[in-house]
mmCIF file of C-alpha atoms in Angstrom:
data_model
loop_
_atom_site.group_PDB
_atom_site.id
_atom_site.type_symbol
_atom_site.label_atom_id
_atom_site.label_comp_id
_atom_site.label_asym_id
_atom_site.label_seq_id
_atom_site.Cartn_x
_atom_site.Cartn_y
_atom_site.Cartn_z
ATOM 1 C CA UNK S 1 -12.535 6.086 16.193
ATOM 2 C CA UNK S 2 -11.732 9.847 16.261
ATOM 3 C CA UNK S 3 -13.452 12.007 14.088
ATOM 4 C CA UNK S 4 -11.994 14.946 12.216
ATOM 5 C CA UNK S 5 -10.101 17.410 13.923
ATOM 6 C CA UNK S 6 -9.803 20.788 12.937
ATOM 7 C CA UNK S 7 -7.773 23.398 14.797
ATOM 8 C CA UNK S 8 -7.970 26.112 15.856
ATOM 9 C CA UNK S 9 -11.899 26.295 16.668
ATOM 10 C CA UNK S 10 -12.017 30.017 16.542
ATOM 11 C CA UNK S 11 -9.614 33.076 15.728
ATOM 12 C CA UNK S 12 -9.615 36.315 14.746
ATOM 13 C CA UNK S 13 -7.270 38.246 11.974
ATOM 14 C CA UNK S 14 -7.065 41.264 11.094
ATOM 15 C CA UNK S 15 -7.043 42.259 7.218
ATOM 16 C CA UNK S 16 -4.103 41.733 5.172
ATOM 17 C CA UNK S 17 -2.789 39.290 7.601
ATOM 18 C CA UNK S 18 -2.367 35.526 6.694
ATOM 19 C CA UNK S 19 -3.811 32.495 8.417
ATOM 20 C CA UNK S 20 -3.216 28.953 8.515
ATOM 21 C CA UNK S 21 -5.827 26.451 9.077
ATOM 22 C CA UNK S 22 -5.385 22.366 10.421
ATOM 23 C CA UNK S 23 -7.134 19.306 9.894
ATOM 24 C CA UNK S 24 -6.376 16.030 10.973
ATOM 25 C CA UNK S 25 -8.460 13.291 9.257
ATOM 26 C CA UNK S 26 -9.913 10.180 10.643
ATOM 27 C CA UNK S 27 -7.347 7.551 10.598
ATOM 28 C CA UNK S 28 -6.986 5.772 7.184
ATOM 29 C CA UNK S 29 -8.881 8.290 5.237
ATOM 30 C CA UNK S 30 -6.395 9.705 2.549
ATOM 31 C CA UNK S 31 -8.667 12.217 1.082
ATOM 32 C CA UNK S 32 -8.869 15.216 2.741
ATOM 33 C CA UNK S 33 -11.275 18.149 1.268
ATOM 34 C CA UNK S 34 -11.940 21.741 2.309
ATOM 35 C CA UNK S 35 -15.170 23.709 2.207
ATOM 36 C CA UNK S 36 -15.685 27.787 2.978
ATOM 37 C CA UNK S 37 -19.264 28.331 4.674
ATOM 38 C CA UNK S 38 -20.824 31.678 4.528
ATOM 39 C CA UNK S 39 -24.885 32.775 5.219
ATOM 40 C CA UNK S 40 -24.647 34.085 1.812
ATOM 41 C CA UNK S 41 -23.048 31.634 -0.293
ATOM 42 C CA UNK S 42 -23.733 28.628 1.635
ATOM 43 C CA UNK S 43 -21.191 25.565 1.396
ATOM 44 C CA UNK S 44 -18.518 25.981 -1.050
ATOM 45 C CA UNK S 45 -15.694 23.469 -2.220
ATOM 46 C CA UNK S 46 -12.390 24.915 -2.129
ATOM 47 C CA UNK S 47 -9.914 22.240 -2.788
ATOM 48 C CA UNK S 48 -9.137 18.382 -2.443
ATOM 49 C CA UNK S 49 -6.051 16.442 -1.622
ATOM 50 C CA UNK S 50 -5.070 12.592 -1.645
ATOM 51 C CA UNK S 51 -1.831 11.569 -1.143
ATOM 52 C CA UNK S 52 -0.310 14.808 -0.809
ATOM 53 C CA UNK S 53 -1.555 15.596 -4.288
ATOM 54 C CA UNK S 54 -3.720 18.222 -5.314
ATOM 55 C CA UNK S 55 -6.804 16.487 -7.047
ATOM 56 C CA UNK S 56 -9.748 19.133 -7.286
ATOM 57 C CA UNK S 57 -10.189 23.069 -6.662
ATOM 58 C CA UNK S 58 -12.908 25.008 -6.531
ATOM 59 C CA UNK S 59 -13.432 28.789 -7.925
ATOM 60 C CA UNK S 60 -11.371 30.731 -5.004
ATOM 61 C CA UNK S 61 -8.421 32.961 -5.726
ATOM 62 C CA UNK S 62 -5.113 31.986 -5.211
ATOM 63 C CA UNK S 63 -4.864 33.556 -2.044
ATOM 64 C CA UNK S 64 -6.344 30.254 -0.830
ATOM 65 C CA UNK S 65 -4.256 27.468 -0.747
ATOM 66 C CA UNK S 66 -3.485 24.175 0.859
ATOM 67 C CA UNK S 67 -1.408 21.384 1.637
ATOM 68 C CA UNK S 68 -1.187 17.506 2.391
ATOM 69 C CA UNK S 69 1.451 15.932 4.494
ATOM 70 C CA UNK S 70 2.320 11.881 4.128
ATOM 71 C CA UNK S 71 0.325 11.375 7.782
ATOM 72 C CA UNK S 72 -2.488 12.507 5.647
ATOM 73 C CA UNK S 73 -2.930 15.977 7.864
ATOM 74 C CA UNK S 74 -3.895 18.804 6.167
ATOM 75 C CA UNK S 75 -3.361 22.336 6.193
ATOM 76 C CA UNK S 76 -5.065 25.147 4.470
ATOM 77 C CA UNK S 77 -3.886 28.885 4.325
ATOM 78 C CA UNK S 78 -5.479 32.036 3.451
ATOM 79 C CA UNK S 79 -3.184 35.147 2.301
ATOM 80 C CA UNK S 80 -3.636 38.982 2.332
ATOM 81 C CA UNK S 81 -7.224 38.385 4.427
ATOM 82 C CA UNK S 82 -10.146 40.255 3.049
ATOM 83 C CA UNK S 83 -13.115 40.930 5.169
ATOM 84 C CA UNK S 84 -15.266 38.727 2.931
ATOM 85 C CA UNK S 85 -12.948 36.196 4.276
ATOM 86 C CA UNK S 86 -14.767 35.700 7.454
ATOM 87 C CA UNK S 87 -16.486 32.184 7.370
ATOM 88 C CA UNK S 88 -16.654 28.718 8.706
ATOM 89 C CA UNK S 89 -13.500 26.957 6.893
ATOM 90 C CA UNK S 90 -14.741 22.983 7.222
ATOM 91 C CA UNK S 91 -12.579 20.003 6.527
ATOM 92 C CA UNK S 92 -13.772 16.452 5.303
ATOM 93 C CA UNK S 93 -12.410 13.383 4.818
ATOM 94 C CA UNK S 94 -13.324 10.282 3.143
ATOM 95 C CA UNK S 95 -11.470 6.448 2.417
ATOM 96 C CA UNK S 96 -11.789 7.410 -1.426
ATOM 97 C CA UNK S 97 -14.274 9.089 -3.817
ATOM 98 C CA UNK S 98 -17.702 8.027 -3.410
ATOM 99 C CA UNK S 99 -17.172 7.067 0.179
ATOM 100 C CA UNK S 100 -18.790 8.702 2.938
ATOM 101 C CA UNK S 101 -17.296 12.125 3.504
ATOM 102 C CA UNK S 102 -17.540 12.895 6.834
ATOM 103 C CA UNK S 103 -16.721 16.771 8.562
ATOM 104 C CA UNK S 104 -14.991 18.329 11.273
ATOM 105 C CA UNK S 105 -16.622 20.641 12.992
ATOM 106 C CA UNK S 106 -14.971 23.377 11.461
ATOM 107 C CA UNK S 107 -12.964 26.862 11.984
ATOM 108 C CA UNK S 108 -14.411 29.900 12.466
ATOM 109 C CA UNK S 109 -11.963 32.910 10.938
ATOM 110 C CA UNK S 110 -13.414 36.589 11.685
ATOM 111 C CA UNK S 111 -11.646 38.881 9.881
ATOM 112 C CA UNK S 112 -11.479 42.392 11.265
ATOM 113 C CA UNK G 1 -22.167 30.399 -7.098
ATOM 114 C CA UNK G 2 -23.148 26.763 -6.943
ATOM 115 C CA UNK G 3 -25.335 27.200 -3.701
ATOM 116 C CA UNK G 4 -27.280 28.733 -1.236
ATOM 117 C CA UNK G 5 -28.981 32.387 -1.114
ATOM 118 C CA UNK G 6 -29.982 34.233 1.754
ATOM 119 C CA UNK G 7 -33.075 33.013 2.601
ATOM 120 C CA UNK G 8 -33.162 29.388 3.519
ATOM 121 C CA UNK G 9 -36.732 27.181 3.495
ATOM 122 C CA UNK G 10 -38.201 26.581 6.601
ATOM 123 C CA UNK G 11 -40.362 23.559 8.031
ATOM 124 C CA UNK G 12 -41.958 23.689 11.281
ATOM 125 C CA UNK G 13 -43.290 20.396 12.953
ATOM 126 C CA UNK G 14 -44.757 19.288 15.982
ATOM 127 C CA UNK G 15 -42.898 16.526 18.009
ATOM 128 C CA UNK G 16 -43.825 12.933 17.057
ATOM 129 C CA UNK G 17 -44.834 14.317 13.176
ATOM 130 C CA UNK G 18 -43.099 12.950 10.334
ATOM 131 C CA UNK G 19 -41.065 15.265 8.331
ATOM 132 C CA UNK G 20 -40.041 15.568 4.901
ATOM 133 C CA UNK G 21 -37.271 17.655 3.469
ATOM 134 C CA UNK G 22 -37.100 18.033 -0.399
ATOM 135 C CA UNK G 23 -33.904 19.011 -2.493
ATOM 136 C CA UNK G 24 -33.731 19.684 -6.249
ATOM 137 C CA UNK G 25 -30.397 18.593 -7.321
ATOM 138 C CA UNK G 26 -28.521 20.357 -10.843
ATOM 139 C CA UNK G 27 -26.078 17.786 -12.327
ATOM 140 C CA UNK G 28 -27.729 14.957 -13.966
ATOM 141 C CA UNK G 29 -24.034 13.181 -13.878
ATOM 142 C CA UNK G 30 -24.039 13.019 -10.060
ATOM 143 C CA UNK G 31 -24.350 9.763 -8.817
ATOM 144 C CA UNK G 32 -23.910 10.096 -5.290
ATOM 145 C CA UNK G 33 -25.984 11.918 -2.661
ATOM 146 C CA UNK G 34 -25.461 12.981 0.606
ATOM 147 C CA UNK G 35 -27.956 14.555 3.706
ATOM 148 C CA UNK G 36 -26.066 16.241 6.030
ATOM 149 C CA UNK G 37 -27.514 17.798 9.714
ATOM 150 C CA UNK G 38 -25.681 20.683 10.904
ATOM 151 C CA UNK G 39 -26.425 21.998 14.352
ATOM 152 C CA UNK G 40 -25.781 25.644 15.083
ATOM 153 C CA UNK G 41 -21.958 26.115 15.704
ATOM 154 C CA UNK G 42 -21.381 22.565 14.451
ATOM 155 C CA UNK G 43 -20.191 20.878 11.198
ATOM 156 C CA UNK G 44 -22.442 19.117 8.984
ATOM 157 C CA UNK G 45 -23.034 15.500 10.409
ATOM 158 C CA UNK G 46 -23.895 12.630 8.103
ATOM 159 C CA UNK G 47 -27.568 11.235 8.222
ATOM 160 C CA UNK G 48 -27.869 8.906 5.109
ATOM 161 C CA UNK G 49 -26.557 8.401 1.923
ATOM 162 C CA UNK G 50 -27.576 6.831 -1.401
ATOM 163 C CA UNK G 51 -26.244 5.937 -4.850
ATOM 164 C CA UNK G 52 -27.892 6.606 -8.080
ATOM 165 C CA UNK G 53 -28.272 2.809 -8.659
ATOM 166 C CA UNK G 54 -31.044 2.918 -5.745
ATOM 167 C CA UNK G 55 -34.226 4.979 -5.613
ATOM 168 C CA UNK G 56 -34.756 4.454 -1.792
ATOM 169 C CA UNK G 57 -32.668 3.721 1.234
ATOM 170 C CA UNK G 58 -33.459 3.554 4.846
ATOM 171 C CA UNK G 59 -31.710 4.406 7.930
ATOM 172 C CA UNK G 60 -32.721 4.371 11.448
ATOM 173 C CA UNK G 61 -36.091 6.949 11.743
ATOM 174 C CA UNK G 62 -34.684 8.658 8.437
ATOM 175 C CA UNK G 63 -35.305 7.196 4.655
ATOM 176 C CA UNK G 64 -33.997 9.048 1.354
ATOM 177 C CA UNK G 65 -35.799 8.698 -1.917
ATOM 178 C CA UNK G 66 -34.371 9.709 -4.793
ATOM 179 C CA UNK G 67 -36.202 10.545 -8.499
ATOM 180 C CA UNK G 68 -33.468 10.671 -10.926
ATOM 181 C CA UNK G 69 -36.120 11.613 -13.979
ATOM 182 C CA UNK G 70 -36.629 14.952 -12.198
ATOM 183 C CA UNK G 71 -33.303 14.779 -9.867
ATOM 184 C CA UNK G 72 -35.000 15.279 -6.970
ATOM 185 C CA UNK G 73 -34.022 13.826 -3.315
ATOM 186 C CA UNK G 74 -36.034 13.891 -0.484
ATOM 187 C CA UNK G 75 -35.422 13.070 3.218
ATOM 188 C CA UNK G 76 -37.827 11.519 5.577
ATOM 189 C CA UNK G 77 -37.477 11.755 9.264
ATOM 190 C CA UNK G 78 -40.344 9.357 11.143
ATOM 191 C CA UNK G 79 -41.580 10.354 14.734
ATOM 192 C CA UNK G 80 -39.371 13.886 14.405
ATOM 193 C CA UNK G 81 -38.131 14.949 17.785
ATOM 194 C CA UNK G 82 -37.011 18.360 19.327
ATOM 195 C CA UNK G 83 -33.082 17.218 18.534
ATOM 196 C CA UNK G 84 -33.701 16.580 15.289
ATOM 197 C CA UNK G 85 -34.337 20.475 15.029
ATOM 198 C CA UNK G 86 -30.944 21.874 12.791
ATOM 199 C CA UNK G 87 -30.167 22.579 9.156
ATOM 200 C CA UNK G 88 -30.505 19.817 6.642
ATOM 201 C CA UNK G 89 -28.225 19.798 3.427
ATOM 202 C CA UNK G 90 -28.523 17.444 0.617
ATOM 203 C CA UNK G 91 -25.679 17.232 -1.264
ATOM 204 C CA UNK G 92 -24.623 15.594 -4.674
ATOM 205 C CA UNK G 93 -21.447 14.392 -6.664
ATOM 206 C CA UNK G 94 -20.035 13.028 -9.976
ATOM 207 C CA UNK G 95 -18.422 10.179 -7.585
ATOM 208 C CA UNK G 96 -17.895 8.165 -10.887
ATOM 209 C CA UNK G 97 -15.905 11.093 -12.482
ATOM 210 C CA UNK G 98 -12.914 13.407 -11.130
ATOM 211 C CA UNK G 99 -14.994 15.268 -8.848
ATOM 212 C CA UNK G 100 -12.639 14.324 -5.986
ATOM 213 C CA UNK G 101 -14.096 15.203 -2.691
ATOM 214 C CA UNK G 102 -15.796 17.943 -4.330
ATOM 215 C CA UNK G 103 -19.489 17.910 -3.006
ATOM 216 C CA UNK G 104 -22.492 20.518 -4.635
ATOM 217 C CA UNK G 105 -24.675 21.624 -1.558
ATOM 218 C CA UNK G 106 -27.893 22.774 -1.536
ATOM 219 C CA UNK G 107 -29.445 25.666 -0.052
ATOM 220 C CA UNK G 108 -30.351 24.003 2.738
ATOM 221 C CA UNK G 109 -33.521 23.576 4.988
ATOM 222 C CA UNK G 110 -34.208 25.005 8.505
ATOM 223 C CA UNK G 111 -36.117 22.271 10.618
ATOM 224 C CA UNK G 112 -37.608 23.425 14.061
ATOM 225 C CA UNK G 113 -39.670 20.693 15.967
ATOM 226 C CA UNK G 114 -41.902 22.021 18.926
ATOM 227 C CA UNK G 115 -42.511 19.968 21.624
#
């Protein structure tokens, strides 16, 4: 069974640009959540989607957004990139709340 | 913020020793707890989980202990191997509430195993 797949793995963007990251959850998992990991703040929750609906959102500005498709695949978008957005962005999936949450390998974003 | 400063605790052990990694969690409403291992350049890898109706759970070479009274979680690794070297995170969730998908992570502990 394939794990959580994230693309791209590495990318470099310029300040002010926008970026879209993609996540394919484990087959059968309908919950997809996103996290940002930085050395200074650690792992922080961005948002969670279930059946194409955002059910939960962390404390991030509106520049961070996401969506989920009918096949449970998810994308997150960051607009007007800032240097501080440089981070590892992790996607995780689970079958339902309270079930094990599995992470992908992440997308490394560098903003220059 | 909900987690992590700049300086992670470190634990250094010899190969074959037992390791104990500790974690204090913050939310008394949390009812689901997970330990993850993260190797350099990779995403967090699930190790073991425990629900609040249990105080101990064992896996292969790992044991998680939960003390709800003092809001403390520990991960014991038996016969630690060099391949166990990584950063270990505890995470908590209020699975019975509306914290859909939201895990709150601890700061992490760097485990180094010397051959």
